[in-house]
Coordinates of C-alpha atoms in Angstrom, one line a residue:
M1 CA -3.9 15.2 8.6
L2 CA -0.5 15.7 7.0
A3 CA 0.6 12.4 5.4
D4 CA -2.5 10.3 6.8
A5 CA -1.7 11.4 10.4
V6 CA -4.2 9.4 11.9
P7 CA -4.0 10.6 15.3
L8 CA -4.8 14.2 14.1
Y9 CA -7.8 13.4 11.8
T10 CA -9.5 11.0 14.6
L11 CA -8.9 13.9 17.2
L12 CA -10.6 16.3 14.5
F13 CA -13.8 13.8 14.5
A14 CA -13.9 13.6 18.3
E15 CA -13.6 17.4 18.5
T16 CA -16.3 17.9 15.9
G17 CA -18.7 16.0 18.3
L18 CA -18.5 12.2 16.7
T19 CA -19.3 9.4 18.7
E20 CA -17.2 6.2 18.7
A21 CA -19.7 4.6 16.7
Q22 CA -19.9 7.2 14.0
I23 CA -16.0 7.5 13.9
S24 CA -15.9 3.5 13.3
A25 CA -18.8 3.7 10.8
L26 CA -16.4 6.3 8.9
F27 CA -13.6 3.6 9.0
A28 CA -15.7 1.0 7.9
L29 CA -17.1 3.2 4.8
W30 CA -13.5 3.9 4.0
S31 CA -12.9 0.1 3.9
V32 CA -15.7 -0.6 1.8
V33 CA -15.1 1.9 -0.7
G34 CA -11.5 0.6 -1.2
V35 CA -12.8 -3.0 -1.5
L36 CA -15.3 -2.0 -4.4
G37 CA -13.1 0.3 -6.0
E38 CA -9.9 -1.4 -6.0
V39 CA -10.0 -3.5 -9.3
P40 CA -12.3 -1.2 -11.6
T41 CA -10.0 1.7 -10.9
G42 CA -6.9 -0.5 -11.8
A43 CA -8.5 -1.4 -15.2
L44 CA -9.2 2.4 -15.6
A45 CA -5.8 3.2 -15.1
D46 CA -5.0 0.3 -17.7
R47 CA -7.5 1.4 -20.3
F48 CA -6.5 5.3 -20.3
S49 CA -3.5 6.2 -18.4
R50 CA -1.6 5.4 -15.2
R51 CA -0.1 8.8 -14.8
T52 CA -3.7 10.4 -14.9
A53 CA -4.7 7.8 -12.4
L54 CA -1.9 8.9 -10.0
V55 CA -2.8 12.7 -10.5
A56 CA -6.6 12.0 -10.0
G57 CA -5.7 10.0 -6.8
S58 CA -3.9 13.0 -5.1
V59 CA -6.6 15.3 -6.4
A60 CA -9.0 13.2 -4.8
Q61 CA -7.3 12.9 -1.4
A62 CA -7.0 17.0 -1.5
A63 CA -10.8 17.3 -2.0
C64 CA -11.2 15.1 0.7
Y65 CA -9.1 17.3 3.3
A66 CA -10.8 20.3 2.0
L67 CA -14.1 19.1 2.6
W68 CA -13.1 18.2 6.2
T69 CA -11.6 21.3 6.9
A70 CA -14.1 23.6 5.3
Y71 CA -17.4 21.7 6.4
P72 CA -16.3 19.5 9.4
G73 CA -19.5 17.2 10.3
F74 CA -20.3 13.6 9.7
L75 CA -21.5 13.8 6.3
A76 CA -18.5 15.8 5.2
F77 CA -16.3 13.4 6.8
A78 CA -18.3 10.5 5.0
A79 CA -17.8 12.3 1.5
G80 CA -14.2 12.7 2.1
F81 CA -13.7 9.1 3.0
V82 CA -15.3 8.1 -0.1
L83 CA -13.1 10.5 -1.9
W84 CA -10.0 9.4 -0.3
G85 CA -10.9 5.6 -0.9
L86 CA -11.3 6.3 -4.4
G87 CA -8.0 8.1 -4.5
G88 CA -6.4 5.4 -2.9
T89 CA -7.6 2.6 -5.5
L90 CA -6.6 5.0 -8.3
V91 CA -3.0 5.0 -7.1
S92 CA -2.9 1.4 -6.1
G93 CA -1.9 -0.7 -9.0
A94 CA -0.9 2.3 -11.4
L95 CA 2.0 3.2 -9.7
E96 CA 3.7 -0.2 -9.8
A97 CA 2.5 -0.4 -13.6
L98 CA 3.8 2.9 -14.4
L99 CA 7.2 2.3 -12.8
Y100 CA 7.8 -1.0 -14.3
D101 CA 6.6 -0.2 -17.9
G102 CA 8.6 2.9 -17.6
L103 CA 11.9 1.2 -16.4
T104 CA 11.3 -1.6 -19.0
A105 CA 10.7 0.9 -21.8
E106 CA 14.2 2.3 -21.1
G107 CA 15.8 -1.0 -20.9
A108 CA 16.1 -0.9 -17.1
G109 CA 13.5 -3.4 -16.0
E110 CA 15.9 -5.3 -14.0
H111 CA 15.9 -2.3 -11.6
F112 CA 12.5 -2.4 -10.8
A113 CA 13.2 -3.9 -7.4
R114 CA 15.7 -1.5 -6.2
V115 CA 13.8 1.6 -7.7
Y116 CA 10.3 0.3 -6.3
G117 CA 12.4 -0.2 -2.7
D118 CA 13.4 3.1 -3.0
V119 CA 9.9 4.5 -3.5
H120 CA 8.5 2.6 -0.5
A121 CA 11.4 3.8 1.6
L122 CA 10.8 7.3 0.8
G123 CA 7.1 6.7 1.5
L124 CA 7.9 5.8 5.0
V125 CA 10.7 8.3 5.8
A126 CA 8.3 10.9 4.8
Q127 CA 6.1 10.0 7.8
L128 CA 8.7 11.9 10.0
P129 CA 8.7 15.3 8.3
A130 CA 5.0 15.2 8.0
A131 CA 4.3 14.1 11.7
V132 CA 6.8 17.0 12.8
A133 CA 5.1 19.5 10.1
A134 CA 1.6 18.7 11.7
T135 CA 2.9 19.1 15.4
L136 CA 4.4 22.5 14.5
L137 CA 1.5 23.7 12.6
Y138 CA -1.4 22.6 15.1
P139 CA -0.6 24.9 17.8
V140 CA -0.6 27.9 15.4
G141 CA -3.6 27.3 13.3
G142 CA -5.3 24.2 14.7
F143 CA -7.0 21.7 12.7
A144 CA -7.8 24.4 9.9
L145 CA -4.2 25.2 9.1
V146 CA -3.2 21.4 9.2
G147 CA -6.1 20.7 6.7
W148 CA -5.3 23.2 4.3
A149 CA -1.6 22.6 4.4
S150 CA -2.6 18.9 3.7
V151 CA -4.6 20.1 0.8
G152 CA -1.5 21.8 -0.6
M153 CA 0.6 18.9 -0.2
C154 CA -1.6 16.8 -2.0
L155 CA -1.9 19.1 -4.8
A156 CA 1.9 19.3 -5.0
A157 CA 1.8 15.5 -5.2
A158 CA -0.6 15.6 -8.0
F159 CA 1.5 18.2 -10.0
V160 CA 4.6 16.0 -9.4
A161 CA 2.9 13.1 -10.8
S162 CA 1.7 15.0 -13.8
R163 CA 5.4 15.4 -14.6
L164 CA 6.1 11.8 -14.8
P165 CA 7.0 9.9 -18.0
E166 CA 4.6 7.7 -19.4
P167 CA 5.5 5.1 -22.0
P168 CA 3.1 5.2 -24.8
R169 CA 0.7 2.0 -24.9
A170 CA -1.7 1.6 -27.8
V171 CA -4.5 0.7 -25.4
A172 CA -4.2 4.0 -23.8
E173 CA -4.2 6.2 -26.5
P174 CA -7.3 8.4 -26.3
V175 CA -9.8 7.8 -29.2
A176 CA -12.9 9.8 -30.2
E177 CA -15.4 6.8 -30.2
P178 CA -19.0 6.4 -28.8
A179 CA -19.4 5.7 -25.2
A180 CA -20.5 2.1 -25.7
E181 CA -17.3 1.5 -27.6
Q182 CA -15.4 3.0 -24.7
R183 CA -17.1 0.8 -22.4
T184 CA -16.5 -2.3 -24.4
R185 CA -12.9 -1.5 -24.5
Y186 CA -12.9 -1.1 -20.8
L187 CA -14.6 -4.2 -19.9
S188 CA -12.2 -6.2 -22.3
T189 CA -9.2 -4.6 -20.2
L190 CA -10.9 -5.5 -17.1
R191 CA -11.6 -9.2 -18.2
T192 CA -7.9 -9.3 -19.5
G193 CA -6.5 -8.4 -16.1
M194 CA -8.8 -10.7 -13.9
R195 CA -8.3 -13.6 -16.4
E196 CA -4.4 -13.2 -16.0
A197 CA -4.6 -12.6 -12.2
L198 CA -6.7 -15.6 -11.7
R199 CA -6.1 -18.3 -14.2
R200 CA -2.3 -18.2 -14.8
P201 CA -0.8 -20.0 -12.2
L202 CA 2.6 -18.1 -11.5
V203 CA 0.8 -15.0 -11.7
R204 CA -2.1 -15.9 -9.4
G205 CA 0.3 -17.5 -7.0
A206 CA 2.4 -14.2 -6.9
V207 CA -0.8 -12.0 -6.5
L208 CA -1.6 -14.5 -3.5
A209 CA 1.8 -14.0 -2.1
V210 CA 1.7 -10.1 -2.3
A211 CA -1.9 -10.1 -0.8
L212 CA -0.8 -12.0 2.3
L213 CA 2.5 -10.1 2.6
A214 CA 0.9 -6.6 2.4
S215 CA -1.8 -7.5 4.8
L216 CA 0.7 -7.6 7.6
D217 CA 1.6 -4.2 7.2
G218 CA -1.7 -3.5 9.1
V219 CA 0.2 -4.3 12.2
E220 CA 1.8 -0.9 12.2
E221 CA -1.3 0.7 13.3
Y222 CA -0.7 -1.3 16.8
F223 CA 2.9 0.1 17.1
P224 CA 1.9 3.1 19.4
L225 CA -0.6 0.7 21.6
L226 CA 2.4 -1.9 21.9
A227 CA 4.8 1.0 23.1
G228 CA 2.3 1.9 25.8
Q229 CA 1.8 -1.8 26.7
W230 CA 5.6 -2.3 27.0
Q231 CA 5.7 0.5 29.5
V232 CA 7.3 3.4 27.2
P233 CA 6.4 6.6 28.8
V234 CA 3.8 8.3 27.0
T235 CA 5.8 11.4 26.1
W236 CA 8.3 9.1 24.4
I237 CA 5.9 6.8 22.4
P238 CA 6.0 9.0 19.3
L239 CA 9.8 9.0 19.0
A240 CA 9.8 5.4 19.9
V241 CA 7.4 4.4 17.3
V242 CA 8.5 6.3 14.4
A243 CA 11.9 4.5 14.5
I244 CA 10.2 1.5 13.3
P245 CA 8.9 2.7 9.8
L246 CA 12.3 4.1 9.6
A247 CA 13.5 0.7 9.9
G248 CA 11.0 -0.5 7.4
A249 CA 12.5 2.1 5.1
A250 CA 15.9 0.9 5.5
G251 CA 14.7 -2.6 4.6
S252 CA 12.9 -1.5 1.8
A253 CA 15.9 0.2 0.4
L254 CA 18.3 -2.4 0.7
A255 CA 16.2 -5.1 -0.9
G256 CA 17.3 -4.5 -4.2
R257 CA 20.8 -3.4 -3.1
L258 CA 21.9 -6.9 -1.0
G259 CA 20.8 -9.2 -4.0
L260 CA 17.5 -10.4 -2.0
Y261 CA 15.7 -10.6 -5.4
R262 CA 17.8 -13.4 -6.6
L263 CA 17.1 -15.5 -3.6
R264 CA 14.8 -18.4 -4.0
A265 CA 11.3 -18.3 -2.7
S266 CA 12.2 -20.8 -0.1
R267 CA 15.2 -18.7 1.4
L268 CA 12.8 -15.7 1.2
A269 CA 10.3 -17.5 3.3
L270 CA 12.9 -18.9 5.8
L271 CA 14.3 -15.0 6.0
L272 CA 10.9 -13.8 7.0
A273 CA 10.2 -16.7 9.4
A274 CA 13.5 -16.2 11.1
S275 CA 12.5 -12.6 12.1
V276 CA 9.6 -13.6 13.7
P277 CA 10.7 -15.6 17.0
P278 CA 12.3 -12.2 18.4
L279 CA 8.7 -10.7 18.4
L280 CA 7.5 -13.6 20.5
V281 CA 10.2 -13.3 22.9
A282 CA 9.5 -9.5 23.0
S283 CA 5.8 -9.9 23.5
V284 CA 6.7 -12.2 26.5
L285 CA 9.1 -9.7 28.3
A286 CA 6.9 -6.8 27.2
R287 CA 9.6 -4.2 27.8
P288 CA 10.7 -1.0 25.8
G289 CA 13.6 -2.7 24.5
G290 CA 11.2 -5.3 22.6
L291 CA 10.6 -2.4 20.2
V292 CA 14.1 -3.1 18.7
A293 CA 12.9 -6.8 17.7
V294 CA 9.7 -5.1 16.2
A295 CA 12.1 -2.7 14.1
A296 CA 14.2 -5.3 13.2
C297 CA 11.2 -7.7 12.0
Y298 CA 9.6 -5.0 10.3
A299 CA 12.7 -4.1 8.3
V300 CA 13.0 -7.9 7.0
Y301 CA 9.5 -7.8 6.4
R302 CA 9.5 -4.8 4.2
A303 CA 12.3 -6.1 2.3
V304 CA 10.8 -9.2 1.5
L305 CA 7.5 -7.5 0.5
V306 CA 9.3 -5.3 -2.2
V307 CA 11.0 -8.5 -3.7
G308 CA 7.4 -10.2 -4.0
S309 CA 6.0 -7.0 -5.5
A310 CA 9.1 -7.1 -8.0
R311 CA 8.4 -10.7 -8.7
L312 CA 4.5 -10.1 -9.3
Q313 CA 5.4 -7.3 -11.8
E314 CA 7.8 -9.6 -13.7
R315 CA 5.1 -12.3 -14.2
I316 CA 2.3 -9.9 -15.9
E317 CA 2.4 -10.1 -19.4
S318 CA -0.6 -8.4 -20.6
T319 CA -1.5 -4.6 -20.8
S320 CA -3.8 -4.9 -17.9
R321 CA -0.8 -4.7 -15.3
A322 CA -2.4 -2.2 -13.1
T323 CA -5.5 -4.3 -13.0
V324 CA -3.6 -7.2 -11.9
T325 CA -1.8 -5.5 -9.4
S326 CA -5.0 -4.1 -8.0
V327 CA -6.6 -7.7 -7.7
A328 CA -3.7 -8.0 -5.3
G329 CA -4.4 -5.0 -3.7
L330 CA -8.1 -6.4 -3.3
G331 CA -6.7 -9.3 -1.7
T332 CA -4.7 -7.3 0.7
D333 CA -7.8 -5.5 1.9
L334 CA -9.7 -8.8 2.5
A335 CA -6.6 -10.6 4.1
S336 CA -6.3 -7.7 6.5
L337 CA -9.3 -8.7 8.2
L338 CA -7.3 -12.0 9.2
L339 CA -4.7 -9.8 10.7
F340 CA -7.2 -7.5 12.6
G341 CA -9.0 -10.6 13.8
A342 CA -5.6 -12.0 15.0
W343 CA -4.8 -9.1 17.0
A344 CA -8.1 -9.1 18.8
L345 CA -7.7 -12.8 19.5
A346 CA -4.5 -12.9 21.3
G347 CA -2.4 -9.4 20.3
L348 CA 1.3 -9.7 19.0
P349 CA 1.6 -13.5 19.6
A350 CA -1.4 -14.2 17.3
V351 CA 0.2 -11.9 14.3
A352 CA 3.5 -13.3 14.7
V353 CA 1.9 -17.0 14.1
L354 CA -0.1 -15.3 11.2
A355 CA 3.2 -14.2 9.5
L356 CA 4.7 -17.8 10.1
L357 CA 1.8 -18.9 8.0
V358 CA 2.4 -16.3 5.5
A359 CA 5.9 -17.0 5.2
A360 CA 4.9 -20.7 4.6
A361 CA 2.9 -19.8 1.6
L362 CA 5.9 -18.0 0.1
P363 CA 7.6 -20.9 -1.6
Y364 CA 4.3 -21.7 -3.6
G365 CA 3.5 -18.0 -4.3
L366 CA 6.7 -17.0 -5.5
R367 CA 8.0 -19.9 -6.8
T368 CA 10.0 -20.1 -10.3
V369 CA 10.6 -22.5 -12.9
G370 CA 14.1 -22.8 -14.0
S371 CA 15.9 -19.3 -14.3
R372 CA 13.0 -17.7 -15.8
V373 CA 9.1 -17.4 -15.5
R374 CA 7.6 -20.0 -18.0
G375 CA 4.0 -20.7 -19.0
R376 CA 3.3 -17.3 -20.1
A377 CA 0.3 -16.5 -21.8
P378 CA 0.1 -14.4 -25.1
T379 CA -0.8 -10.6 -24.5

């Protein structure tokens, strides 16, 4: 369970006696909660505090693991996924908003792409020690030890989040006012974010581009399956697969350092499109060496995703930054269904074609007007 170790918690479900249908129902519940909660929780972060949203998200995931560990069973697993889903939506949007506004307040907004890339890279690299820790803890104390260790890690993350600086915002100042007034202010924040995300052309385009780009990340779930299909021995699959997110981490970290942020949207599209043909060749050969092409493509993809996310943040003008970013997150959840459908239809070749279509959309979604973003609406 450490760091979202999917194989471990799916094994916990199976060991507890859940059927495949029940496990699928849990994942479906998780997805539904994410879709329904994405934008409303983004508005909560904008109305009150992005830092508090990050803390609450980690605490919610800790509560999920605590439930699973203390009361393993279908109802506890379902309640845990509701908590985890809500926790994920609280973090989605709030992190980017807090980081961008914090850097801007310090006069370092131009460094967002580099810092955001580093944050993404660290998240990917963290999968390695988390997997090692889970592997070492499980033989000693089984699911219980891994579960309680996961609770501790989430609470530690909540503590770290609570120490992050948050620039003051008038809209986030706590005030003693009636519940009806609080509700009115919240709905106003929600409407402002939705209006900016859907009505301002440059923001709308960037929201669409980021949603489509981020949806491609769902292919990560299929990396172990690919390795098995491409004749990688079972004992070597974990090591072979972990190299792919590490390549993605390198791409994320280098995005802000190699000047990719200064590339035109058309060149970003060409960069992403150029990484796809090797995937098609690898899928035809179906050999272990094909994972090198997957890793290279994933590195390029993560770099382009960081640039796209940075351009979205640059275009947002209202105080509802987390809400706008959450709209992109909602789009990602919905667009991910296309990826899963593509994989079910024809595996990696279909996903490669989908990636080419996403690349074709980037010149529209990430276009700029002159040297600056124009047409900005007043806050």
